[in-house]
Amino acid sequence: MKKVLIATEKPFAKEAVDSIESIGKNVGYEVVKLEKYTTKEELLAAVADVDAMIIRSDKADRDVINAGKNLKIIVRAGAGYDNIDLVAASEKGVVAMNTPGQNSNAVAELAFGMMVYNARASFNGSSGTELRNKTIGIHAYGNVGKYVAKIAKGFGMEVYAYDPFVKAEDIEADGVKALNSVEELYKTCQYISLHIPANDKTKKSINADLLGLMPKNACLVNTARKEVIDEESIVKFMEERQDFSYVSDVAPDNAAVYADKFAGRYFFTPKKMGAQTAEANINAGIAGINQIIDFFEKGDIRFKVNK
Ligand code: 3PG
């Protein structure tokens, strides 16, 4: 009998866990849970005797992977897999997968929640602004970017995107104007919504030089990863550009500086909240258990992300 661990420091909604358990049970798998854990030791102990593991932003580093003596597959129920040590997984013959697209709408909706909150002066009673007729630039046009484009059109925004990995004609087929460079995107748009992954090329790539290109009353919306931001450079930039605001799903490491210096021009979620909806949890969680079953029963490695 295969044993599957759901290891979630930030738990899924109950409906999602119930579905994962019942789908597993139907094929004779045992599903166990480690939720809201606070130490790495708890995760190391929980992974010791399982064949598969479903995680969210939980860190599957080399120690965790090596602690899983029977571990064959890790599914990151979500998009970004920067929390898995892919080299360690490959070395140990462990397959790593993500569940692309399953939580994208939830993330896109949060981007707009934060944008409206910012445009309406944090709902503090003063007069704000509207999103209609404003420009928005989608930096990376993947699953989340597409949903952002759709919602932005509903708000009546002018929508632009830049993504070197997506054909301009595919972007334009969605009624979105494809721009040729990242600089052009930042020059054109009052709002920038970030959807780049965190990797060696993108870490700290969003800096003052780029943001300095943005027009008056610019707002950076980050539902990607805090690691892609050059934190120090942005603080200096925000001191100079009093019209600039920054909203982010999860606080940067230097969040205290913002509280001191930039009141009313920033908003940070206390925990990563983009994918924290029942719908996203159900979609990603069910995809996760199904991918594990398909892997063991049919050798399906369609969603594998390591080499
Ligand atoms: C993702 O990469 O899918 C999102 O950042 C969601 O992360 P979470 O599952 O930890 O909320």
PDB file of C-alpha atoms and ligand atoms in Angstrom:
ATOM      1  CA  MET A   1       0.000   0.000   0.000  1.00  0.00           C
ATOM      2  CA  LYS A   2       1.366   3.450  -0.967  1.00  0.00           C
ATOM      3  CA  LYS A   3       1.573   6.069   1.739  1.00  0.00           C
ATOM      4  CA  VAL A   4       1.080   9.734   0.810  1.00  0.00           C
ATOM      5  CA  LEU A   5       1.957  12.615   3.129  1.00  0.00           C
ATOM      6  CA  ILE A   6       0.227  15.988   2.890  1.00  0.00           C
ATOM      7  CA  ALA A   7       2.804  18.330   4.462  1.00  0.00           C
ATOM      8  CA  THR A   8       1.372  21.819   4.692  1.00  0.00           C
ATOM      9  CA  GLU A   9       2.685  24.426   7.094  1.00  0.00           C
ATOM     10  CA  LYS A  10      -0.209  26.523   5.737  1.00  0.00           C
ATOM     11  CA  PRO A  11      -3.033  23.937   5.527  1.00  0.00           C
ATOM     12  CA  PHE A  12      -5.416  23.418   2.634  1.00  0.00           C
ATOM     13  CA  ALA A  13      -9.136  24.084   3.173  1.00  0.00           C
ATOM     14  CA  LYS A  14     -10.838  21.092   4.831  1.00  0.00           C
ATOM     15  CA  GLU A  15     -12.805  20.232   1.662  1.00  0.00           C
ATOM     16  CA  ALA A  16      -9.532  19.885  -0.231  1.00  0.00           C
ATOM     17  CA  VAL A  17      -8.019  17.570   2.393  1.00  0.00           C
ATOM     18  CA  ASP A  18     -11.194  15.470   2.495  1.00  0.00           C
ATOM     19  CA  SER A  19     -11.109  15.081  -1.302  1.00  0.00           C
ATOM     20  CA  ILE A  20      -7.423  14.124  -1.342  1.00  0.00           C
ATOM     21  CA  GLU A  21      -8.048  11.533   1.365  1.00  0.00           C
ATOM     22  CA  SER A  22     -11.040   9.995  -0.346  1.00  0.00           C
ATOM     23  CA  ILE A  23      -9.384   9.854  -3.795  1.00  0.00           C
ATOM     24  CA  GLY A  24      -6.351   8.180  -2.190  1.00  0.00           C
ATOM     25  CA  LYS A  25      -8.519   5.756  -0.216  1.00  0.00           C
ATOM     26  CA  ASN A  26     -10.411   4.724  -3.364  1.00  0.00           C
ATOM     27  CA  VAL A  27      -7.223   3.323  -4.873  1.00  0.00           C
ATOM     28  CA  GLY A  28      -6.073   1.790  -1.589  1.00  0.00           C
ATOM     29  CA  TYR A  29      -3.505   4.469  -0.657  1.00  0.00           C
ATOM     30  CA  GLU A  30      -3.011   5.664   2.908  1.00  0.00           C
ATOM     31  CA  VAL A  31      -3.042   9.467   3.232  1.00  0.00           C
ATOM     32  CA  VAL A  32      -1.445  11.057   6.303  1.00  0.00           C
ATOM     33  CA  LYS A  33      -1.185  14.733   7.262  1.00  0.00           C
ATOM     34  CA  LEU A  34       1.337  17.057   8.806  1.00  0.00           C
ATOM     35  CA  GLU A  35      -0.305  20.465   9.096  1.00  0.00           C
ATOM     36  CA  LYS A  36       0.731  23.742  10.727  1.00  0.00           C
ATOM     37  CA  TYR A  37       4.088  22.292  11.704  1.00  0.00           C
ATOM     38  CA  THR A  38       6.617  24.693  13.152  1.00  0.00           C
ATOM     39  CA  THR A  39       9.963  22.870  12.946  1.00  0.00           C
ATOM     40  CA  LYS A  40      11.887  21.134  10.177  1.00  0.00           C
ATOM     41  CA  GLU A  41      12.337  18.134  12.492  1.00  0.00           C
ATOM     42  CA  GLU A  42       8.603  17.452  12.346  1.00  0.00           C
ATOM     43  CA  LEU A  43       8.760  17.333   8.546  1.00  0.00           C
ATOM     44  CA  LEU A  44      11.864  15.120   8.576  1.00  0.00           C
ATOM     45  CA  ALA A  45      10.062  12.648  10.853  1.00  0.00           C
ATOM     46  CA  ALA A  46       6.826  12.717   8.838  1.00  0.00           C
ATOM     47  CA  VAL A  47       8.504  12.068   5.478  1.00  0.00           C
ATOM     48  CA  ALA A  48      10.596   9.148   6.772  1.00  0.00           C
ATOM     49  CA  ASP A  49       8.293   6.297   5.693  1.00  0.00           C
ATOM     50  CA  VAL A  50       6.125   7.768   2.912  1.00  0.00           C
ATOM     51  CA  ASP A  51       6.187   7.005  -0.822  1.00  0.00           C
ATOM     52  CA  ALA A  52       4.859  10.374  -1.937  1.00  0.00           C
ATOM     53  CA  MET A  53       4.457  13.860  -0.572  1.00  0.00           C
ATOM     54  CA  ILE A  54       2.145  16.762  -1.438  1.00  0.00           C
ATOM     55  CA  ILE A  55       3.451  20.174  -0.362  1.00  0.00           C
ATOM     56  CA  ARG A  56       2.704  23.869  -0.899  1.00  0.00           C
ATOM     57  CA  SER A  57       5.436  26.453  -0.234  1.00  0.00           C
ATOM     58  CA  ASP A  58       6.907  23.978   2.258  1.00  0.00           C
ATOM     59  CA  LYS A  59      10.657  23.566   1.831  1.00  0.00           C
ATOM     60  CA  ALA A  60      11.663  20.236   0.342  1.00  0.00           C
ATOM     61  CA  ASP A  61      15.415  20.707   0.699  1.00  0.00           C
ATOM     62  CA  ARG A  62      18.154  18.073   0.493  1.00  0.00           C
ATOM     63  CA  ASP A  63      17.667  17.004   4.140  1.00  0.00           C
ATOM     64  CA  VAL A  64      13.944  16.480   3.666  1.00  0.00           C
ATOM     65  CA  ILE A  65      14.435  14.579   0.412  1.00  0.00           C
ATOM     66  CA  ASN A  66      17.112  12.364   1.935  1.00  0.00           C
ATOM     67  CA  ALA A  67      14.981  11.733   5.027  1.00  0.00           C
ATOM     68  CA  GLY A  68      12.289  10.176   2.795  1.00  0.00           C
ATOM     69  CA  LYS A  69      13.741   6.664   2.602  1.00  0.00           C
ATOM     70  CA  ASN A  70      10.911   5.406   0.340  1.00  0.00           C
ATOM     71  CA  LEU A  71      10.118   8.757  -1.254  1.00  0.00           C
ATOM     72  CA  LYS A  72       9.548   8.529  -5.019  1.00  0.00           C
ATOM     73  CA  ILE A  73       7.557  11.650  -5.814  1.00  0.00           C
ATOM     74  CA  ILE A  74       6.971  15.163  -4.457  1.00  0.00           C
ATOM     75  CA  VAL A  75       4.082  17.182  -5.845  1.00  0.00           C
ATOM     76  CA  ARG A  76       4.102  20.894  -5.201  1.00  0.00           C
ATOM     77  CA  ALA A  77       0.367  21.697  -5.210  1.00  0.00           C
ATOM     78  CA  GLY A  78       0.806  25.002  -6.983  1.00  0.00           C
ATOM     79  CA  ALA A  79       2.883  26.723  -9.614  1.00  0.00           C
ATOM     80  CA  GLY A  80       6.299  27.826  -8.304  1.00  0.00           C
ATOM     81  CA  TYR A  81       8.663  25.000  -7.360  1.00  0.00           C
ATOM     82  CA  ASP A  82      11.567  27.127  -6.129  1.00  0.00           C
ATOM     83  CA  ASN A  83      10.990  25.498  -2.711  1.00  0.00           C
ATOM     84  CA  ILE A  84      12.145  22.077  -3.951  1.00  0.00           C
ATOM     85  CA  ASP A  85      15.835  21.201  -4.254  1.00  0.00           C
ATOM     86  CA  LEU A  86      15.530  19.770  -7.752  1.00  0.00           C
ATOM     87  CA  VAL A  87      19.162  18.674  -7.921  1.00  0.00           C
ATOM     88  CA  ALA A  88      18.850  16.706  -4.669  1.00  0.00           C
ATOM     89  CA  ALA A  89      15.578  15.182  -5.908  1.00  0.00           C
ATOM     90  CA  SER A  90      17.122  14.082  -9.209  1.00  0.00           C
ATOM     91  CA  GLU A  91      20.189  12.678  -7.480  1.00  0.00           C
ATOM     92  CA  LYS A  92      17.960  10.529  -5.293  1.00  0.00           C
ATOM     93  CA  GLY A  93      15.696   9.526  -8.204  1.00  0.00           C
ATOM     94  CA  VAL A  94      12.729  11.421  -6.754  1.00  0.00           C
ATOM     95  CA  VAL A  95      10.316  12.915  -9.292  1.00  0.00           C
ATOM     96  CA  ALA A  96       9.255  16.511  -8.579  1.00  0.00           C
ATOM     97  CA  MET A  97       6.049  17.903 -10.100  1.00  0.00           C
ATOM     98  CA  ASN A  98       3.912  21.013  -9.874  1.00  0.00           C
ATOM     99  CA  THR A  99       0.211  21.435 -10.694  1.00  0.00           C
ATOM    100  CA  PRO A 100       0.273  24.298 -13.205  1.00  0.00           C
ATOM    101  CA  GLY A 101      -2.803  26.488 -13.582  1.00  0.00           C
ATOM    102  CA  GLN A 102      -4.759  24.993 -10.679  1.00  0.00           C
ATOM    103  CA  ASN A 103      -4.519  27.984  -8.344  1.00  0.00           C
ATOM    104  CA  SER A 104      -3.996  30.751 -10.929  1.00  0.00           C
ATOM    105  CA  ASN A 105      -7.392  32.421 -10.729  1.00  0.00           C
ATOM    106  CA  ALA A 106      -7.092  32.806  -6.951  1.00  0.00           C
ATOM    107  CA  VAL A 107      -3.727  34.545  -7.324  1.00  0.00           C
ATOM    108  CA  ALA A 108      -5.052  36.854 -10.050  1.00  0.00           C
ATOM    109  CA  GLU A 109      -8.056  37.825  -7.925  1.00  0.00           C
ATOM    110  CA  LEU A 110      -5.782  38.711  -5.014  1.00  0.00           C
ATOM    111  CA  ALA A 111      -3.713  40.958  -7.311  1.00  0.00           C
ATOM    112  CA  PHE A 112      -6.874  42.966  -7.990  1.00  0.00           C
ATOM    113  CA  GLY A 113      -7.916  42.919  -4.343  1.00  0.00           C
ATOM    114  CA  MET A 114      -4.610  44.576  -3.456  1.00  0.00           C
ATOM    115  CA  MET A 115      -4.812  46.995  -6.397  1.00  0.00           C
ATOM    116  CA  VAL A 116      -8.266  48.219  -5.438  1.00  0.00           C
ATOM    117  CA  TYR A 117      -7.247  48.514  -1.777  1.00  0.00           C
ATOM    118  CA  ASN A 118      -4.302  50.658  -2.823  1.00  0.00           C
ATOM    119  CA  ALA A 119      -6.222  52.747  -5.362  1.00  0.00           C
ATOM    120  CA  ARG A 120      -8.915  53.451  -2.733  1.00  0.00           C
ATOM    121  CA  ALA A 121      -6.423  54.781  -0.187  1.00  0.00           C
ATOM    122  CA  SER A 122      -6.621  51.645   1.980  1.00  0.00           C
ATOM    123  CA  PHE A 123     -10.352  52.351   2.500  1.00  0.00           C
ATOM    124  CA  ASN A 124      -9.385  55.070   4.979  1.00  0.00           C
ATOM    125  CA  GLY A 125     -12.178  57.475   4.027  1.00  0.00           C
ATOM    126  CA  SER A 126     -10.180  59.716   1.685  1.00  0.00           C
ATOM    127  CA  SER A 127     -10.799  60.016  -2.037  1.00  0.00           C
ATOM    128  CA  GLY A 128      -9.016  57.396  -4.122  1.00  0.00           C
ATOM    129  CA  THR A 129      -8.755  56.546  -7.816  1.00  0.00           C
ATOM    130  CA  GLU A 130     -10.286  53.985 -10.174  1.00  0.00           C
ATOM    131  CA  LEU A 131      -8.654  51.261 -12.225  1.00  0.00           C
ATOM    132  CA  ARG A 132     -10.768  51.966 -15.319  1.00  0.00           C
ATOM    133  CA  ASN A 133      -8.764  53.404 -18.257  1.00  0.00           C
ATOM    134  CA  LYS A 134      -5.468  52.884 -16.414  1.00  0.00           C
ATOM    135  CA  THR A 135      -2.624  50.914 -17.982  1.00  0.00           C
ATOM    136  CA  ILE A 136      -1.548  47.557 -16.586  1.00  0.00           C
ATOM    137  CA  GLY A 137       1.560  45.642 -17.638  1.00  0.00           C
ATOM    138  CA  ILE A 138       1.660  41.919 -17.072  1.00  0.00           C
ATOM    139  CA  HIS A 139       5.262  40.881 -16.530  1.00  0.00           C
ATOM    140  CA  ALA A 140       5.280  37.226 -17.672  1.00  0.00           C
ATOM    141  CA  TYR A 141       2.223  35.903 -19.434  1.00  0.00           C
ATOM    142  CA  GLY A 142       1.724  32.441 -17.918  1.00  0.00           C
ATOM    143  CA  ASN A 143      -1.326  30.949 -16.239  1.00  0.00           C
ATOM    144  CA  VAL A 144      -1.725  33.725 -13.649  1.00  0.00           C
ATOM    145  CA  GLY A 145      -0.882  36.455 -16.154  1.00  0.00           C
ATOM    146  CA  LYS A 146      -3.697  35.292 -18.409  1.00  0.00           C
ATOM    147  CA  TYR A 147      -6.259  35.519 -15.606  1.00  0.00           C
ATOM    148  CA  VAL A 148      -4.939  38.959 -14.661  1.00  0.00           C
ATOM    149  CA  ALA A 149      -5.470  40.071 -18.268  1.00  0.00           C
ATOM    150  CA  LYS A 150      -9.039  38.788 -18.278  1.00  0.00           C
ATOM    151  CA  ILE A 151      -9.960  40.488 -15.011  1.00  0.00           C
ATOM    152  CA  ALA A 152      -8.160  43.717 -16.000  1.00  0.00           C
ATOM    153  CA  LYS A 153     -10.334  43.932 -19.095  1.00  0.00           C
ATOM    154  CA  GLY A 154     -13.412  43.597 -16.892  1.00  0.00           C
ATOM    155  CA  PHE A 155     -12.168  46.624 -14.977  1.00  0.00           C
ATOM    156  CA  GLY A 156     -11.808  48.513 -18.266  1.00  0.00           C
ATOM    157  CA  MET A 157      -8.010  48.733 -18.055  1.00  0.00           C
ATOM    158  CA  GLU A 158      -5.625  48.958 -21.026  1.00  0.00           C
ATOM    159  CA  VAL A 159      -3.736  45.693 -20.883  1.00  0.00           C
ATOM    160  CA  TYR A 160      -0.107  45.113 -21.960  1.00  0.00           C
ATOM    161  CA  ALA A 161       2.217  42.155 -21.464  1.00  0.00           C
ATOM    162  CA  TYR A 162       5.829  41.183 -21.893  1.00  0.00           C
ATOM    163  CA  ASP A 163       7.010  37.585 -21.963  1.00  0.00           C
ATOM    164  CA  PRO A 164      10.025  36.467 -24.016  1.00  0.00           C
ATOM    165  CA  PHE A 165       8.812  32.843 -23.813  1.00  0.00           C
ATOM    166  CA  VAL A 166       5.325  33.427 -25.229  1.00  0.00           C
ATOM    167  CA  LYS A 167       4.702  34.307 -28.889  1.00  0.00           C
ATOM    168  CA  ALA A 168       3.376  37.853 -29.362  1.00  0.00           C
ATOM    169  CA  GLU A 169       0.557  36.474 -31.504  1.00  0.00           C
ATOM    170  CA  ASP A 170      -0.621  34.230 -28.643  1.00  0.00           C
ATOM    171  CA  ILE A 171      -0.684  37.209 -26.268  1.00  0.00           C
ATOM    172  CA  GLU A 172      -2.477  39.387 -28.801  1.00  0.00           C
ATOM    173  CA  ALA A 173      -5.058  36.655 -29.429  1.00  0.00           C
ATOM    174  CA  ASP A 174      -6.289  37.422 -25.898  1.00  0.00           C
ATOM    175  CA  GLY A 175      -6.746  41.092 -26.805  1.00  0.00           C
ATOM    176  CA  VAL A 176      -3.590  42.065 -24.900  1.00  0.00           C
ATOM    177  CA  LYS A 177      -0.909  44.284 -26.460  1.00  0.00           C
ATOM    178  CA  ALA A 178       2.417  42.421 -26.516  1.00  0.00           C
ATOM    179  CA  LEU A 179       5.452  44.652 -25.949  1.00  0.00           C
ATOM    180  CA  ASN A 180       8.985  43.842 -27.080  1.00  0.00           C
ATOM    181  CA  SER A 181      11.000  44.580 -23.982  1.00  0.00           C
ATOM    182  CA  VAL A 182      10.678  44.721 -20.254  1.00  0.00           C
ATOM    183  CA  GLU A 183      11.708  48.395 -20.356  1.00  0.00           C
ATOM    184  CA  GLU A 184       8.903  49.196 -22.768  1.00  0.00           C
ATOM    185  CA  LEU A 185       6.409  47.479 -20.433  1.00  0.00           C
ATOM    186  CA  TYR A 186       7.506  49.504 -17.403  1.00  0.00           C
ATOM    187  CA  LYS A 187       7.575  52.756 -19.424  1.00  0.00           C
ATOM    188  CA  THR A 188       4.047  52.195 -20.676  1.00  0.00           C
ATOM    189  CA  CYS A 189       2.211  51.016 -17.577  1.00  0.00           C
ATOM    190  CA  GLN A 190       1.013  52.669 -14.379  1.00  0.00           C
ATOM    191  CA  TYR A 191       0.389  49.243 -12.817  1.00  0.00           C
ATOM    192  CA  ILE A 192       2.810  46.349 -13.168  1.00  0.00           C
ATOM    193  CA  SER A 193       1.687  42.883 -12.117  1.00  0.00           C
ATOM    194  CA  LEU A 194       4.610  40.515 -11.576  1.00  0.00           C
ATOM    195  CA  HIS A 195       4.353  36.851 -12.561  1.00  0.00           C
ATOM    196  CA  ILE A 196       7.964  35.837 -13.097  1.00  0.00           C
ATOM    197  CA  PRO A 197       9.326  32.765 -11.299  1.00  0.00           C
ATOM    198  CA  ALA A 198      12.146  33.056  -8.748  1.00  0.00           C
ATOM    199  CA  ASN A 199      15.320  31.627 -10.255  1.00  0.00           C
ATOM    200  CA  ASP A 200      18.980  32.595 -10.654  1.00  0.00           C
ATOM    201  CA  LYS A 201      18.150  34.929 -13.549  1.00  0.00           C
ATOM    202  CA  THR A 202      15.186  36.717 -11.955  1.00  0.00           C
ATOM    203  CA  LYS A 203      16.237  37.080  -8.307  1.00  0.00           C
ATOM    204  CA  LYS A 204      16.588  40.793  -7.397  1.00  0.00           C
ATOM    205  CA  SER A 205      15.832  41.691 -11.024  1.00  0.00           C
ATOM    206  CA  ILE A 206      13.057  44.162 -10.146  1.00  0.00           C
ATOM    207  CA  ASN A 207      15.008  47.224  -9.134  1.00  0.00           C
ATOM    208  CA  ALA A 208      14.943  51.023  -9.040  1.00  0.00           C
ATOM    209  CA  ASP A 209      16.240  51.346 -12.634  1.00  0.00           C
ATOM    210  CA  LEU A 210      13.248  49.447 -13.955  1.00  0.00           C
ATOM    211  CA  LEU A 211      10.639  51.020 -11.669  1.00  0.00           C
ATOM    212  CA  GLY A 212      12.065  54.474 -12.430  1.00  0.00           C
ATOM    213  CA  LEU A 213      10.733  54.054 -15.973  1.00  0.00           C
ATOM    214  CA  MET A 214       7.134  53.829 -14.745  1.00  0.00           C
ATOM    215  CA  PRO A 215       4.769  56.795 -15.177  1.00  0.00           C
ATOM    216  CA  LYS A 216       3.346  58.979 -12.407  1.00  0.00           C
ATOM    217  CA  ASN A 217       1.309  57.293  -9.653  1.00  0.00           C
ATOM    218  CA  ALA A 218       2.855  53.950 -10.489  1.00  0.00           C
ATOM    219  CA  CYS A 219       2.052  50.834  -8.471  1.00  0.00           C
ATOM    220  CA  LEU A 220       3.982  47.556  -8.359  1.00  0.00           C
ATOM    221  CA  VAL A 221       1.833  44.497  -7.636  1.00  0.00           C
ATOM    222  CA  ASN A 222       3.800  41.444  -6.579  1.00  0.00           C
ATOM    223  CA  THR A 223       1.985  38.130  -6.323  1.00  0.00           C
ATOM    224  CA  ALA A 224       5.092  36.274  -7.539  1.00  0.00           C
ATOM    225  CA  ARG A 225       7.981  35.879  -5.061  1.00  0.00           C
ATOM    226  CA  LYS A 226       9.648  38.355  -2.717  1.00  0.00           C
ATOM    227  CA  GLU A 227      13.053  37.113  -3.910  1.00  0.00           C
ATOM    228  CA  VAL A 228      12.604  38.738  -7.344  1.00  0.00           C
ATOM    229  CA  ILE A 229      12.641  42.196  -5.741  1.00  0.00           C
ATOM    230  CA  ASP A 230      15.826  44.148  -5.056  1.00  0.00           C
ATOM    231  CA  GLU A 231      14.588  45.306  -1.658  1.00  0.00           C
ATOM    232  CA  GLU A 232      17.236  47.895  -0.820  1.00  0.00           C
ATOM    233  CA  SER A 233      17.062  49.573  -4.184  1.00  0.00           C
ATOM    234  CA  ILE A 234      13.271  49.851  -3.938  1.00  0.00           C
ATOM    235  CA  VAL A 235      13.378  51.509  -0.542  1.00  0.00           C
ATOM    236  CA  LYS A 236      15.730  54.195  -1.916  1.00  0.00           C
ATOM    237  CA  PHE A 237      13.505  54.579  -4.943  1.00  0.00           C
ATOM    238  CA  MET A 238      10.338  54.995  -2.863  1.00  0.00           C
ATOM    239  CA  GLU A 239      12.035  57.724  -0.826  1.00  0.00           C
ATOM    240  CA  GLU A 240      12.536  59.683  -4.061  1.00  0.00           C
ATOM    241  CA  ARG A 241       9.280  58.803  -5.825  1.00  0.00           C
ATOM    242  CA  GLN A 242       6.538  59.860  -3.398  1.00  0.00           C
ATOM    243  CA  ASP A 243       3.901  58.913  -5.975  1.00  0.00           C
ATOM    244  CA  PHE A 244       4.965  55.256  -6.123  1.00  0.00           C
ATOM    245  CA  SER A 245       3.239  52.471  -4.210  1.00  0.00           C
ATOM    246  CA  TYR A 246       3.983  48.802  -3.711  1.00  0.00           C
ATOM    247  CA  VAL A 247       1.618  45.971  -2.824  1.00  0.00           C
ATOM    248  CA  SER A 248       2.846  42.447  -2.298  1.00  0.00           C
ATOM    249  CA  ASP A 249       1.550  39.007  -1.408  1.00  0.00           C
ATOM    250  CA  VAL A 250       3.919  38.345   1.465  1.00  0.00           C
ATOM    251  CA  ALA A 251       6.004  40.960   3.206  1.00  0.00           C
ATOM    252  CA  PRO A 252       9.581  41.650   2.154  1.00  0.00           C
ATOM    253  CA  ASP A 253      12.295  40.957   4.753  1.00  0.00           C
ATOM    254  CA  ASN A 254      12.666  44.698   5.376  1.00  0.00           C
ATOM    255  CA  ALA A 255       8.915  45.278   5.955  1.00  0.00           C
ATOM    256  CA  ALA A 256       9.577  47.325   9.121  1.00  0.00           C
ATOM    257  CA  VAL A 257      11.185  50.048   6.983  1.00  0.00           C
ATOM    258  CA  TYR A 258       7.930  50.464   5.069  1.00  0.00           C
ATOM    259  CA  ALA A 259       5.917  50.911   8.247  1.00  0.00           C
ATOM    260  CA  ASP A 260       8.335  53.682   9.287  1.00  0.00           C
ATOM    261  CA  LYS A 261       8.683  55.499   5.992  1.00  0.00           C
ATOM    262  CA  PHE A 262       5.910  54.700   3.544  1.00  0.00           C
ATOM    263  CA  ALA A 263       2.609  54.691   5.400  1.00  0.00           C
ATOM    264  CA  GLY A 264      -0.336  54.578   2.981  1.00  0.00           C
ATOM    265  CA  ARG A 265       1.861  53.593   0.016  1.00  0.00           C
ATOM    266  CA  TYR A 266       2.232  49.880   0.611  1.00  0.00           C
ATOM    267  CA  PHE A 267       0.329  46.762   1.609  1.00  0.00           C
ATOM    268  CA  PHE A 268       1.800  43.366   2.458  1.00  0.00           C
ATOM    269  CA  THR A 269      -0.106  40.176   3.281  1.00  0.00           C
ATOM    270  CA  PRO A 270       1.038  38.620   6.563  1.00  0.00           C
ATOM    271  CA  LYS A 271       1.307  35.163   4.947  1.00  0.00           C
ATOM    272  CA  LYS A 272       1.355  34.173   1.287  1.00  0.00           C
ATOM    273  CA  MET A 273      -2.373  34.413   0.509  1.00  0.00           C
ATOM    274  CA  GLY A 274      -2.624  34.290  -3.302  1.00  0.00           C
ATOM    275  CA  ALA A 275      -3.607  30.634  -3.524  1.00  0.00           C
ATOM    276  CA  GLN A 276      -5.390  30.537  -0.174  1.00  0.00           C
ATOM    277  CA  THR A 277      -8.946  29.880  -1.366  1.00  0.00           C
ATOM    278  CA  ALA A 278     -11.042  26.733  -0.998  1.00  0.00           C
ATOM    279  CA  GLU A 279     -11.326  26.514  -4.793  1.00  0.00           C
ATOM    280  CA  ALA A 280      -7.582  26.769  -5.414  1.00  0.00           C
ATOM    281  CA  ASN A 281      -6.835  24.296  -2.602  1.00  0.00           C
ATOM    282  CA  ILE A 282      -9.351  21.810  -3.999  1.00  0.00           C
ATOM    283  CA  ASN A 283      -8.090  22.177  -7.587  1.00  0.00           C
ATOM    284  CA  ALA A 284      -4.392  21.949  -6.719  1.00  0.00           C
ATOM    285  CA  GLY A 285      -4.837  19.287  -4.026  1.00  0.00           C
ATOM    286  CA  ILE A 286      -6.923  16.997  -6.220  1.00  0.00           C
ATOM    287  CA  ALA A 287      -4.510  17.477  -9.133  1.00  0.00           C
ATOM    288  CA  GLY A 288      -1.700  16.570  -6.712  1.00  0.00           C
ATOM    289  CA  ILE A 289      -3.174  13.254  -5.540  1.00  0.00           C
ATOM    290  CA  ASN A 290      -4.262  12.339  -9.081  1.00  0.00           C
ATOM    291  CA  GLN A 291      -0.761  13.027 -10.414  1.00  0.00           C
ATOM    292  CA  ILE A 292       0.676  10.790  -7.688  1.00  0.00           C
ATOM    293  CA  ILE A 293      -1.744   7.981  -8.527  1.00  0.00           C
ATOM    294  CA  ASP A 294      -1.066   8.331 -12.270  1.00  0.00           C
ATOM    295  CA  PHE A 295       2.660   8.252 -11.577  1.00  0.00           C
ATOM    296  CA  PHE A 296       2.548   5.045  -9.527  1.00  0.00           C
ATOM    297  CA  GLU A 297      -0.134   3.268 -11.553  1.00  0.00           C
ATOM    298  CA  LYS A 298       0.718   4.380 -15.109  1.00  0.00           C
ATOM    299  CA  GLY A 299       4.244   5.851 -14.932  1.00  0.00           C
ATOM    300  CA  ASP A 300       2.836   9.246 -15.983  1.00  0.00           C
ATOM    301  CA  ILE A 301       5.490  11.971 -15.603  1.00  0.00           C
ATOM    302  CA  ARG A 302       3.789  14.714 -17.635  1.00  0.00           C
ATOM    303  CA  PHE A 303       4.161  17.343 -14.937  1.00  0.00           C
ATOM    304  CA  LYS A 304       7.731  16.470 -13.939  1.00  0.00           C
ATOM    305  CA  VAL A 305       9.887  19.591 -13.403  1.00  0.00           C
ATOM    306  CA  ASN A 306      13.279  18.048 -12.564  1.00  0.00           C
ATOM    307  CA  LYS A 307      15.635  16.433 -15.047  1.00  0.00           C
TER     308      LYS A 307
HETATM  309  C1  3PG B   1       2.288  29.036  -6.121  1.00  0.00           C
HETATM  310  O1  3PG B   1       3.463  29.070  -6.502  1.00  0.00           O
HETATM  311  O2  3PG B   1       1.477  28.208  -6.549  1.00  0.00           O
HETATM  312  C2  3PG B   1       1.783  30.094  -5.169  1.00  0.00           C
HETATM  313  O3  3PG B   1       2.808  30.906  -4.730  1.00  0.00           O
HETATM  314  C3  3PG B   1       0.985  29.540  -4.009  1.00  0.00           C
HETATM  315  O4  3PG B   1       1.750  29.095  -2.935  1.00  0.00           O
HETATM  316  P1  3PG B   1       1.059  28.399  -1.667  1.00  0.00           P
HETATM  317  O5  3PG B   1       0.467  27.116  -2.091  1.00  0.00           O
HETATM  318  O6  3PG B   1       2.148  28.221  -0.670  1.00  0.00           O
HETATM  319  O7  3PG B   1      -0.004  29.317  -1.142  1.00  0.00           O
END
